[in-house]
Tab-separated table of C-alpha atoms and ligand atoms in Angstrom:
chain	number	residue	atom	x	y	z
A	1	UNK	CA	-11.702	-19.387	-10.157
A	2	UNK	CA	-10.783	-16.666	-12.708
A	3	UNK	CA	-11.242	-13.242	-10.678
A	4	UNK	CA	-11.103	-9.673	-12.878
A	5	UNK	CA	-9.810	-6.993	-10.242
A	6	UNK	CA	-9.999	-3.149	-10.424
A	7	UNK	CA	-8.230	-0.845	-8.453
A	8	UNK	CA	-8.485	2.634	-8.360
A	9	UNK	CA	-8.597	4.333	-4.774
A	10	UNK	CA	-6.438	6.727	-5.257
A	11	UNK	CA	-3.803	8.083	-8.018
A	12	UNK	CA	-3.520	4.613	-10.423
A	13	UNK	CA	-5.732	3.269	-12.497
A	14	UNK	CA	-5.476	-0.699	-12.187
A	15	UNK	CA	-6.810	-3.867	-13.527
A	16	UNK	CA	-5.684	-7.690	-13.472
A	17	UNK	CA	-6.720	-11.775	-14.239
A	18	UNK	CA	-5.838	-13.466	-11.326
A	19	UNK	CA	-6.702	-17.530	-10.995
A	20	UNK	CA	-7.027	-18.807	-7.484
A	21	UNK	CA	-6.147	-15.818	-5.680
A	22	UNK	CA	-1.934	-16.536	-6.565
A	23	UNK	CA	-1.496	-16.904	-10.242
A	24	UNK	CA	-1.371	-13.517	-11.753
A	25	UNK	CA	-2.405	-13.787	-15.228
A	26	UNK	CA	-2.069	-10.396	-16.065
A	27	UNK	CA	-1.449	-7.055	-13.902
A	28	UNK	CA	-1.865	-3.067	-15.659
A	29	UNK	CA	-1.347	-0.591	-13.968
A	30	UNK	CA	-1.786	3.072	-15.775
A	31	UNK	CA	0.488	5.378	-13.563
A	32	UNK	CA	-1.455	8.840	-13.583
A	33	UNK	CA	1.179	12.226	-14.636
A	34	UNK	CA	-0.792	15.207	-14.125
A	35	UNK	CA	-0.243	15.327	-10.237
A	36	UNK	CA	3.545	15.485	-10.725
A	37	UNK	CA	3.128	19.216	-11.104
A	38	UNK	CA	0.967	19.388	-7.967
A	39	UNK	CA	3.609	17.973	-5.471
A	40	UNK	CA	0.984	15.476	-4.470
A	41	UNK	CA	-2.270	13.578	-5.859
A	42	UNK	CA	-5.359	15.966	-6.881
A	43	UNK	CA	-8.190	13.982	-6.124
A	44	UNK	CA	-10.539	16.135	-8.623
A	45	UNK	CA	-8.007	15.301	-11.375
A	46	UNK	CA	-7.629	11.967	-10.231
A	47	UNK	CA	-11.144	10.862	-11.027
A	48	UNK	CA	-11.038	12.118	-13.658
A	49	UNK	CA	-8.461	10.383	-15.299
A	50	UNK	CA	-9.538	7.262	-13.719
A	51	UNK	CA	-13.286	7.906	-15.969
A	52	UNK	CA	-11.033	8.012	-18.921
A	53	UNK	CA	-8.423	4.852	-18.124
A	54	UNK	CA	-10.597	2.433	-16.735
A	55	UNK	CA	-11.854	0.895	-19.956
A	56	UNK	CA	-8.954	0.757	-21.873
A	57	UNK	CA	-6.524	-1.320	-19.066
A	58	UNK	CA	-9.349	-3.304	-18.386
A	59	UNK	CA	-8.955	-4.128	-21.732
A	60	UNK	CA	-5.487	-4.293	-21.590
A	61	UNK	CA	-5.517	-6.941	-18.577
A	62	UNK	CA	-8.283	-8.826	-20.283
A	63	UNK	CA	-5.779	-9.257	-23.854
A	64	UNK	CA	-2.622	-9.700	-21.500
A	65	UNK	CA	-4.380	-12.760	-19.826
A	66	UNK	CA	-5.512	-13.744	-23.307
A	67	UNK	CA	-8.787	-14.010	-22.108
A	68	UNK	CA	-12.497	-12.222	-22.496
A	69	UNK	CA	-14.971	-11.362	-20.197
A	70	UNK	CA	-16.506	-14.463	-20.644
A	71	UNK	CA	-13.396	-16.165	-18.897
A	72	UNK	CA	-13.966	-14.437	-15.648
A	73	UNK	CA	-15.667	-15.685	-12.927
A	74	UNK	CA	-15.602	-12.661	-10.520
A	75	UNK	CA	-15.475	-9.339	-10.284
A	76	UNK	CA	-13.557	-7.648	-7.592
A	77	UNK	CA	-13.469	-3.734	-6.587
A	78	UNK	CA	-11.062	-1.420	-3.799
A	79	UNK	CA	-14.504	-0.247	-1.823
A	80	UNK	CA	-12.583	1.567	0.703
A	81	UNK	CA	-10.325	3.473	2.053
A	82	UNK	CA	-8.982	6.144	-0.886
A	83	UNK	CA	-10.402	9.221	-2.214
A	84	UNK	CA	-13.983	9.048	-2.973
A	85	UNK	CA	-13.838	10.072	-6.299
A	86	UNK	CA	-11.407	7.632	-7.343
A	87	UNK	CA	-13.268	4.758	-5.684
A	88	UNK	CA	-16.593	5.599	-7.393
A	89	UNK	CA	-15.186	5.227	-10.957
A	90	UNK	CA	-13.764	1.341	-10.124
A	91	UNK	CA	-16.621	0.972	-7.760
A	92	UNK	CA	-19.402	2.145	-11.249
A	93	UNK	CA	-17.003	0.495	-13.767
A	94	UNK	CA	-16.925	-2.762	-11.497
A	95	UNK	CA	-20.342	-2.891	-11.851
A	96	UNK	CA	-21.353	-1.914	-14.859
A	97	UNK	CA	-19.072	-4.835	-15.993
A	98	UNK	CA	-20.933	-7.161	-13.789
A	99	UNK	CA	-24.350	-6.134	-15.212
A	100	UNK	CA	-23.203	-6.277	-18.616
A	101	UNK	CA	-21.919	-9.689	-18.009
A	102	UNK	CA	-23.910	-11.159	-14.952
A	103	UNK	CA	-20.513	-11.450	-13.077
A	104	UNK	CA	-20.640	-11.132	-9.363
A	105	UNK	CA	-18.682	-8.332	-7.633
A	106	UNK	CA	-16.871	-8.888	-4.393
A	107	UNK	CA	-15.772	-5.666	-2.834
A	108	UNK	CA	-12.544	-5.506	-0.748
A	109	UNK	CA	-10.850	-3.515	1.487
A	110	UNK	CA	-7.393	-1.796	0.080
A	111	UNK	CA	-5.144	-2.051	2.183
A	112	UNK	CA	-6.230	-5.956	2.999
A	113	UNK	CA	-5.392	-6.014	-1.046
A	114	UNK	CA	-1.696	-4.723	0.286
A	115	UNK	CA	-1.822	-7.552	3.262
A	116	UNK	CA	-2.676	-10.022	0.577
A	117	UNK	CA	0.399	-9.647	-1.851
A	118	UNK	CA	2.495	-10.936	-0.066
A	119	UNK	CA	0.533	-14.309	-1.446
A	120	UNK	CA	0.635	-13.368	-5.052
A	121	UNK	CA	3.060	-15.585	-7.021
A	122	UNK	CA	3.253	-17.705	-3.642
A	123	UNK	CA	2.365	-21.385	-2.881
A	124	UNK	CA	-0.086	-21.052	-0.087
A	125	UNK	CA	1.962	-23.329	2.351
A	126	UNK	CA	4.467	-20.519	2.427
A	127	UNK	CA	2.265	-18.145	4.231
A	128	UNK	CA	2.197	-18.534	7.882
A	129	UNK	CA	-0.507	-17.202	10.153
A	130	UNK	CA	-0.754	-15.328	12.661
A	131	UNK	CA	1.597	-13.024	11.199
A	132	UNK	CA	2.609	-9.320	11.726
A	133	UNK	CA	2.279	-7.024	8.809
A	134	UNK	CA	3.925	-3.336	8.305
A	135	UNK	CA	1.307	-2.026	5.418
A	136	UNK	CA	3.484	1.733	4.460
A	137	UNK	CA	2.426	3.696	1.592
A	138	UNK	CA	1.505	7.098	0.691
A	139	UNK	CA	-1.341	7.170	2.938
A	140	UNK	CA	-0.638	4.743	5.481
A	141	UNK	CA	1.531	3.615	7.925
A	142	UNK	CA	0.413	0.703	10.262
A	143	UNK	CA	1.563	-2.335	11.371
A	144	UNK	CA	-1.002	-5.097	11.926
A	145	UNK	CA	-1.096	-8.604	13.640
A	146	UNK	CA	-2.884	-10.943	11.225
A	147	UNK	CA	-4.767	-13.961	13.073
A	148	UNK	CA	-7.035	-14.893	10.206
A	149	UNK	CA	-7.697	-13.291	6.792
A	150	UNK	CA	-10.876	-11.484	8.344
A	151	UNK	CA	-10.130	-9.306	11.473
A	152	UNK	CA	-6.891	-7.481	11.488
A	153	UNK	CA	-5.362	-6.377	14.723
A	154	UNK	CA	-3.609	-3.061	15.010
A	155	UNK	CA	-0.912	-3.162	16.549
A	156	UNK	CA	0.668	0.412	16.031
A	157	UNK	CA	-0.439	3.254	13.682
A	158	UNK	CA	0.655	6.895	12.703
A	159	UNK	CA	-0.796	9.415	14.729
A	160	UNK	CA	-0.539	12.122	11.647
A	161	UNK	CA	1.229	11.622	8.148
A	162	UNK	CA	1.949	7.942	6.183
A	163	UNK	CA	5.725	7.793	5.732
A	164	UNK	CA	5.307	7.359	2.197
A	165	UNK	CA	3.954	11.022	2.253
A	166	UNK	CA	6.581	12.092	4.303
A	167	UNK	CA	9.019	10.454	1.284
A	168	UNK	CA	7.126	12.908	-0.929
A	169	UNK	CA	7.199	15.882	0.913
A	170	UNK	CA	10.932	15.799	1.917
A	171	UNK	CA	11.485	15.486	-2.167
A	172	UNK	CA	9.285	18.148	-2.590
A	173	UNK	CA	10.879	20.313	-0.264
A	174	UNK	CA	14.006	19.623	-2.084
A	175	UNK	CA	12.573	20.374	-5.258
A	176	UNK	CA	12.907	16.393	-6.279
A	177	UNK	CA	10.277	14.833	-8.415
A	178	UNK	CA	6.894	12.844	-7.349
A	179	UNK	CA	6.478	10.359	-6.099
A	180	UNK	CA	9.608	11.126	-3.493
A	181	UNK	CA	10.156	7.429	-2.548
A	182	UNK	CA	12.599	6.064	-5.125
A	183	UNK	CA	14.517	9.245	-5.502
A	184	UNK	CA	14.839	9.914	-1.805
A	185	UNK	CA	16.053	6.449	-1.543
A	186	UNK	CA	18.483	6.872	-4.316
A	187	UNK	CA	20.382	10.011	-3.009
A	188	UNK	CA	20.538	8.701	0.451
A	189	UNK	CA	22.945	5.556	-0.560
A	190	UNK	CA	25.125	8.874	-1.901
A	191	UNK	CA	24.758	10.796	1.437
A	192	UNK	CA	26.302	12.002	5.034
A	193	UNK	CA	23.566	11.010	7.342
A	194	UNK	CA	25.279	13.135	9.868
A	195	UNK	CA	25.515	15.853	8.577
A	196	UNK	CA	21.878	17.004	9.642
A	197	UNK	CA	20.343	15.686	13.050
A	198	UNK	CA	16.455	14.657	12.768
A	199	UNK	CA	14.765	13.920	15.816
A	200	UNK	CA	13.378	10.615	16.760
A	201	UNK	CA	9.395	11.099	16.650
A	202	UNK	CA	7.410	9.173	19.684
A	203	UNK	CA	10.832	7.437	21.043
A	204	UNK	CA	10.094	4.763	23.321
A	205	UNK	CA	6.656	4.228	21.624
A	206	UNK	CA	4.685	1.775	19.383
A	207	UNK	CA	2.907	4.381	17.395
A	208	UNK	CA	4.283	6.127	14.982
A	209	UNK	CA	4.463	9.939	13.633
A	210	UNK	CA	5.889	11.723	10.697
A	211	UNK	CA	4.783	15.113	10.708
A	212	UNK	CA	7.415	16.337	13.042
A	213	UNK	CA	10.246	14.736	11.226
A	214	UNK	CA	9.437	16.995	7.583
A	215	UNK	CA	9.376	20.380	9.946
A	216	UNK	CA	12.904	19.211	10.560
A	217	UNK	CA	13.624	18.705	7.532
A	218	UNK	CA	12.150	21.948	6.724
A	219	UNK	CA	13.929	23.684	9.800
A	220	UNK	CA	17.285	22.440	7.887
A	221	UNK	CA	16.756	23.935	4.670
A	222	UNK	CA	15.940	27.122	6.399
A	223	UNK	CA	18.775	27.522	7.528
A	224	UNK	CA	20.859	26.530	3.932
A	225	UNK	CA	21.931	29.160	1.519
A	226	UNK	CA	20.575	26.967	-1.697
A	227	UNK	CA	19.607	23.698	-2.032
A	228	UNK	CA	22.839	21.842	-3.789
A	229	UNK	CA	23.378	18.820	-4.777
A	230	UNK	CA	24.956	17.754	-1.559
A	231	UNK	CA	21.875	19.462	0.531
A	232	UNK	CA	19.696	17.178	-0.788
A	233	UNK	CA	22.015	13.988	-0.543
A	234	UNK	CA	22.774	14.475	3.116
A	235	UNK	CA	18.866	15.539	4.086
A	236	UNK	CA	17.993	12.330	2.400
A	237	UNK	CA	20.434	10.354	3.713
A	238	UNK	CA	19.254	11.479	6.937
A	239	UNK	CA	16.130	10.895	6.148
A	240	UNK	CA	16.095	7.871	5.353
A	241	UNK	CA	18.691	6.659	8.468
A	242	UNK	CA	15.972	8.007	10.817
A	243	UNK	CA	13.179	5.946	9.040
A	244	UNK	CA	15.195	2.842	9.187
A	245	UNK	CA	15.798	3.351	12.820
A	246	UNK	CA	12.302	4.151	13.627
A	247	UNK	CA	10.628	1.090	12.435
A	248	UNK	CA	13.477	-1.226	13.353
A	249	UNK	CA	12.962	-0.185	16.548
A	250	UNK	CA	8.938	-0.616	16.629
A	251	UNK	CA	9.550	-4.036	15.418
A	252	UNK	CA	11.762	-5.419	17.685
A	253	UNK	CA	9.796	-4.644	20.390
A	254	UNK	CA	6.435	-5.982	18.254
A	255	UNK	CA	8.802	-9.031	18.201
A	256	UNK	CA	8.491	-9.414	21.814
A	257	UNK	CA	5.277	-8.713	22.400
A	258	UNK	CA	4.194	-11.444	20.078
A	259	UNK	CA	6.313	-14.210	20.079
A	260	UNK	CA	3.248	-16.522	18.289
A	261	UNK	CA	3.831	-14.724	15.142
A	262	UNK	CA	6.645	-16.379	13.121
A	263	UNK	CA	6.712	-14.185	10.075
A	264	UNK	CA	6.927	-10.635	9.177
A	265	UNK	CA	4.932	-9.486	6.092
A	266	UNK	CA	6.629	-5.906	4.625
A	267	UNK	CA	4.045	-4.635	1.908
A	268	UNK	CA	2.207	-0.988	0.321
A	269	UNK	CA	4.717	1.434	-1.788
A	270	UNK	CA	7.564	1.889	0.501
A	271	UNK	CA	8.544	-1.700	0.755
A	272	UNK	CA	10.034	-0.952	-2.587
A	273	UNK	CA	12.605	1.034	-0.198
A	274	UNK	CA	16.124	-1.267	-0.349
A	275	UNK	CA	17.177	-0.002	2.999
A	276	UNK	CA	13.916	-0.879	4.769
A	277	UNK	CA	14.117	-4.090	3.070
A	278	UNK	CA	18.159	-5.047	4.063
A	279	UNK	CA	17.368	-3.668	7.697
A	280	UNK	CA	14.502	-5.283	7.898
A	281	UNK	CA	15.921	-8.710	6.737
A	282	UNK	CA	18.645	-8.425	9.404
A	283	UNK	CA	16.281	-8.051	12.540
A	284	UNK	CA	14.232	-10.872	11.354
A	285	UNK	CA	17.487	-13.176	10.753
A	286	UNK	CA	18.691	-11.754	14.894
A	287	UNK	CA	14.812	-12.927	15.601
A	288	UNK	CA	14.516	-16.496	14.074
A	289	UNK	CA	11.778	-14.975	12.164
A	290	UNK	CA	10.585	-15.274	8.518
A	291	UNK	CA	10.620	-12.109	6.128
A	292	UNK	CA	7.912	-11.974	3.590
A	293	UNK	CA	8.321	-9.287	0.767
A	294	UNK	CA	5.906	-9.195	-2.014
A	295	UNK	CA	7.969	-11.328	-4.806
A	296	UNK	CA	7.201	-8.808	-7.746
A	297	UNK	CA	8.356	-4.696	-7.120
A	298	UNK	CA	5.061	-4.358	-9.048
A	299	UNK	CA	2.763	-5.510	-6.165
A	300	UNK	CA	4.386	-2.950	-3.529
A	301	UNK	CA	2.851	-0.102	-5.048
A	302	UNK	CA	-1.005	-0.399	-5.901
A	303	UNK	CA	-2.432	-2.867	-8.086
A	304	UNK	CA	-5.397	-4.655	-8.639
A	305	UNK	CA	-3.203	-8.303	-8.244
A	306	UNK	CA	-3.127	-7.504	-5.097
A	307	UNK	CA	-7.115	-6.935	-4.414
A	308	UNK	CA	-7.525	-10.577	-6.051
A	309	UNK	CA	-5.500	-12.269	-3.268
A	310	UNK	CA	-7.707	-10.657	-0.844
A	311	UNK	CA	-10.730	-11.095	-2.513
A	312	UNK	CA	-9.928	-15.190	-2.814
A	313	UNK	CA	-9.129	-15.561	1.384
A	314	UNK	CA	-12.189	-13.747	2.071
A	315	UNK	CA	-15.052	-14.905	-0.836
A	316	UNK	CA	-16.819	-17.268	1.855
A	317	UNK	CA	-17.126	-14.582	4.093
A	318	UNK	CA	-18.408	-11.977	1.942
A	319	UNK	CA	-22.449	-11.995	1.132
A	320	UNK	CA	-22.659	-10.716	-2.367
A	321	UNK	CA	-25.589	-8.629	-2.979
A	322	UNK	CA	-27.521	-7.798	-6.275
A	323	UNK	CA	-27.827	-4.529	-5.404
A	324	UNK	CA	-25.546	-1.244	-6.366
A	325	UNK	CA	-22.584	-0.638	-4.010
A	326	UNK	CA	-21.564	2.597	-2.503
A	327	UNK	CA	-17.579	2.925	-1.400
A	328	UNK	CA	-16.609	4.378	1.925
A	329	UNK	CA	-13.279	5.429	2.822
A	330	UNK	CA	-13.534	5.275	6.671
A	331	UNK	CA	-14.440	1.261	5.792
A	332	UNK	CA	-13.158	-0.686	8.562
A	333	UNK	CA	-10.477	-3.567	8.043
A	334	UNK	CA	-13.224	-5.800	9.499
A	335	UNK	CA	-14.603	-7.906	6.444
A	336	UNK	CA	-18.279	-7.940	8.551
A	337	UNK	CA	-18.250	-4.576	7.532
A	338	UNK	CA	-17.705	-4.797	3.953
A	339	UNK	CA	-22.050	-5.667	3.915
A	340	UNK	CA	-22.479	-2.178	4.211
A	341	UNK	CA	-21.260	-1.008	0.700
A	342	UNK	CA	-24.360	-2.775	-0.812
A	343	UNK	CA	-27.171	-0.123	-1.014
A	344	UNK	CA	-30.351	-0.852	-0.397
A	345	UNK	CA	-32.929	0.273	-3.062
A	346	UNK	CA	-36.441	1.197	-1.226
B	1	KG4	O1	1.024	1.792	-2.011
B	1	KG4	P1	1.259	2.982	-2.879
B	1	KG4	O2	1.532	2.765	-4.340
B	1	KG4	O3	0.046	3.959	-2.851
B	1	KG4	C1	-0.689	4.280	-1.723
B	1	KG4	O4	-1.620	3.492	-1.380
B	1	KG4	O5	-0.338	5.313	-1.124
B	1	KG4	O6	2.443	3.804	-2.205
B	1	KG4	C2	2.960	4.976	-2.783
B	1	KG4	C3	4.028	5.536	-1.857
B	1	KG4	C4	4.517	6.923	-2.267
B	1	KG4	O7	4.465	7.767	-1.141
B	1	KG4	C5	5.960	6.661	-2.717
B	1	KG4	O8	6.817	7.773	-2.502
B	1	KG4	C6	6.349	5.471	-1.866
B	1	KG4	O9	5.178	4.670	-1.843
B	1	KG4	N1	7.486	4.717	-2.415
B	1	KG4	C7	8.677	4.590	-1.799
B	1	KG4	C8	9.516	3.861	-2.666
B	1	KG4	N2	8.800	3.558	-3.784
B	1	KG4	C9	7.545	4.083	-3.613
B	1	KG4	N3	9.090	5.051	-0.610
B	1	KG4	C10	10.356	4.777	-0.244
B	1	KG4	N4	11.230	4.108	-1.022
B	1	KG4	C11	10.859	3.624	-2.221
B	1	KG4	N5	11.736	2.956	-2.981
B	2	ZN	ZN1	-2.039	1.450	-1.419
């Protein structure tokens, strides 16, 4: 089956040919600029700019695939969770698309897209269930125990920020550039992670929390003259040390509590981060357990590649409707759920 995927919940503007939910045929993503001025995504902008990509990398993954619309077999839309605006546009040009071209559309749940990419590029016998999964990005930070590719335990969640907008606030606070992630990483290999002390949010604890960690960082730079060079090395490095630590520390003890699961699955935008990765890979070696990382940088961050895998593990237990479809960002991970995007026309 030849699935066309959109994606566009929050700041990118994303579209791929995927054939039986592994082989990525193609993959666009259109990056958007304008919120680099804004420290952080606008959603007003955002939809915006999705109204004027979509077409034109649908387009683009449709040529890079060298296919048509006639050569897809499904549709497949990000429903939920994201900024509303965003999802409307991939939600409307999903089906319009469909309509045009009497294509089903399958919607799916984001950040099971993120939980799925792991499988992208992957022969399905290397993907072990149940499995635990640490989904971080810019607006999420949880770590899930994966039974079956329909209910999704959580296991331990943030109580306030995603780390990956903690990345972007500590670079903003530095006056680095958005998104923080990479170049926080960067400067921290050339830091003194001593030099600044962060506290250890929710010690002891499963859950996690970020917020208090940035007013650290914040408390520092109060208390600098100017923000050098070597400021913003050694807050980074620090930064980054402390982020290490705290999910090393949550997954150890994950580790214990479910011995069944013999592989962890590292996926969303900040398992791009090398240090997470390497620390990461070394708990899992001391554990006798398997580490999964999405095989492609490019399906860390959003994509719609991603939302194709999903889509595929969870087509039999999805009821497509003729009927227009309505995303929600509280959505639930629960696929059950996913009925209520169809609308109901009185
Ligand atoms: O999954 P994603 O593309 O979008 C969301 O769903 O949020 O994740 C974007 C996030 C941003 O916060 C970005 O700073 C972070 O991923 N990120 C990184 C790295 N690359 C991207 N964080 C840490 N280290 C990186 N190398
Ligand atoms: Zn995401």
């Amino acid at each position: 089956m030849r699935v066309l995927a959109i994606e566009t919940s929050c700041d990118d503007t994303c579209a791929a040919v995927v054939e039986g939910g592994n082989a990525v045929l193609s993959n666009v993503r259109k990056a958007q600029t304008a919120h680099a001025n804004w420290g952080g995504v606008v959603p007003e902008l955002a939809a915006r700019q999705h109204a004027a990509d979509w077409r034109g990398v649908v387009e683009a993954a449709l040529a890079a695939a060298q296919t048509t619309m006639e050569g897809i077999d499904q549709i497949v839309v990000s429903v939920a969770p994201g900024l509303m605006g965003s999802l409307l546009v991939g939600v409307q040009a999903a089906m319009h698309l469909g309509a045009l071209w009497s294509i089903p559309v399958q919607p799916v749940h984001h950040i099971w897209g993120h939980v799925a990419s792991v499988c992208l590029g992957r022969n399905p016998s290397e993907i072990k269930l149940p499995a635990l999964c640490l989904t971080i990005s810019g607006g999420h930070t949880q770590l899930l125990k994966i039974d079956n590719w329909t209910t999704a335990k959580m296991v331990a969640e943030t109580r306030d920020d995603a780390c990956g907008e903690a990345f972007d606030k500590v670079a903003k606070m530095l006056g680095l550039t958005y998104p923080g992630g990479p170049v926080v990483s960067q400067l921290a290999k050339a830091g003194n992670p001593e030099t600044y002390t962060l506290p250890h949010p929710l010690r002891g604890q499963l859950d996690f929390s970020f917020s208090g960690l940035k007013a650290a960082v914040y408390r520092h730079l109060q208390g600098v003259d100017e923000i050098t060079e070597t400021v913003q090395k050694d807050i980074c490095a620090a930064f980054q040390v402390m982020v290490v630590e705290v999910f090393t520390k949550r997954i150890e003890a994950v580790f214990d509590l479910h011995p069944d699961a013999q592989q962890l699955w590292f996926v969303g935008g900040v398992s791009a981060n090398t240090q997470l990765r390497d620390a990461l890979e070394n708990l899992c070696a001391q554990h006798q357990k398997e580490l999964l990382l999405p095989v492609d940088f490019a399906y860390c961050t959003d994509n719609a590649a991603m939302m194709a895998a999903a889509a595929w593990h969870q087509k039999d237990a999805v009821k497509l409707q003729i009927a227009p479809m309505q995303p929600n960002p509280k959505l639930s991970m629960d696929v059950a759920d996913l009925a209520s995007v169809f609308v109901t026309v009185a």
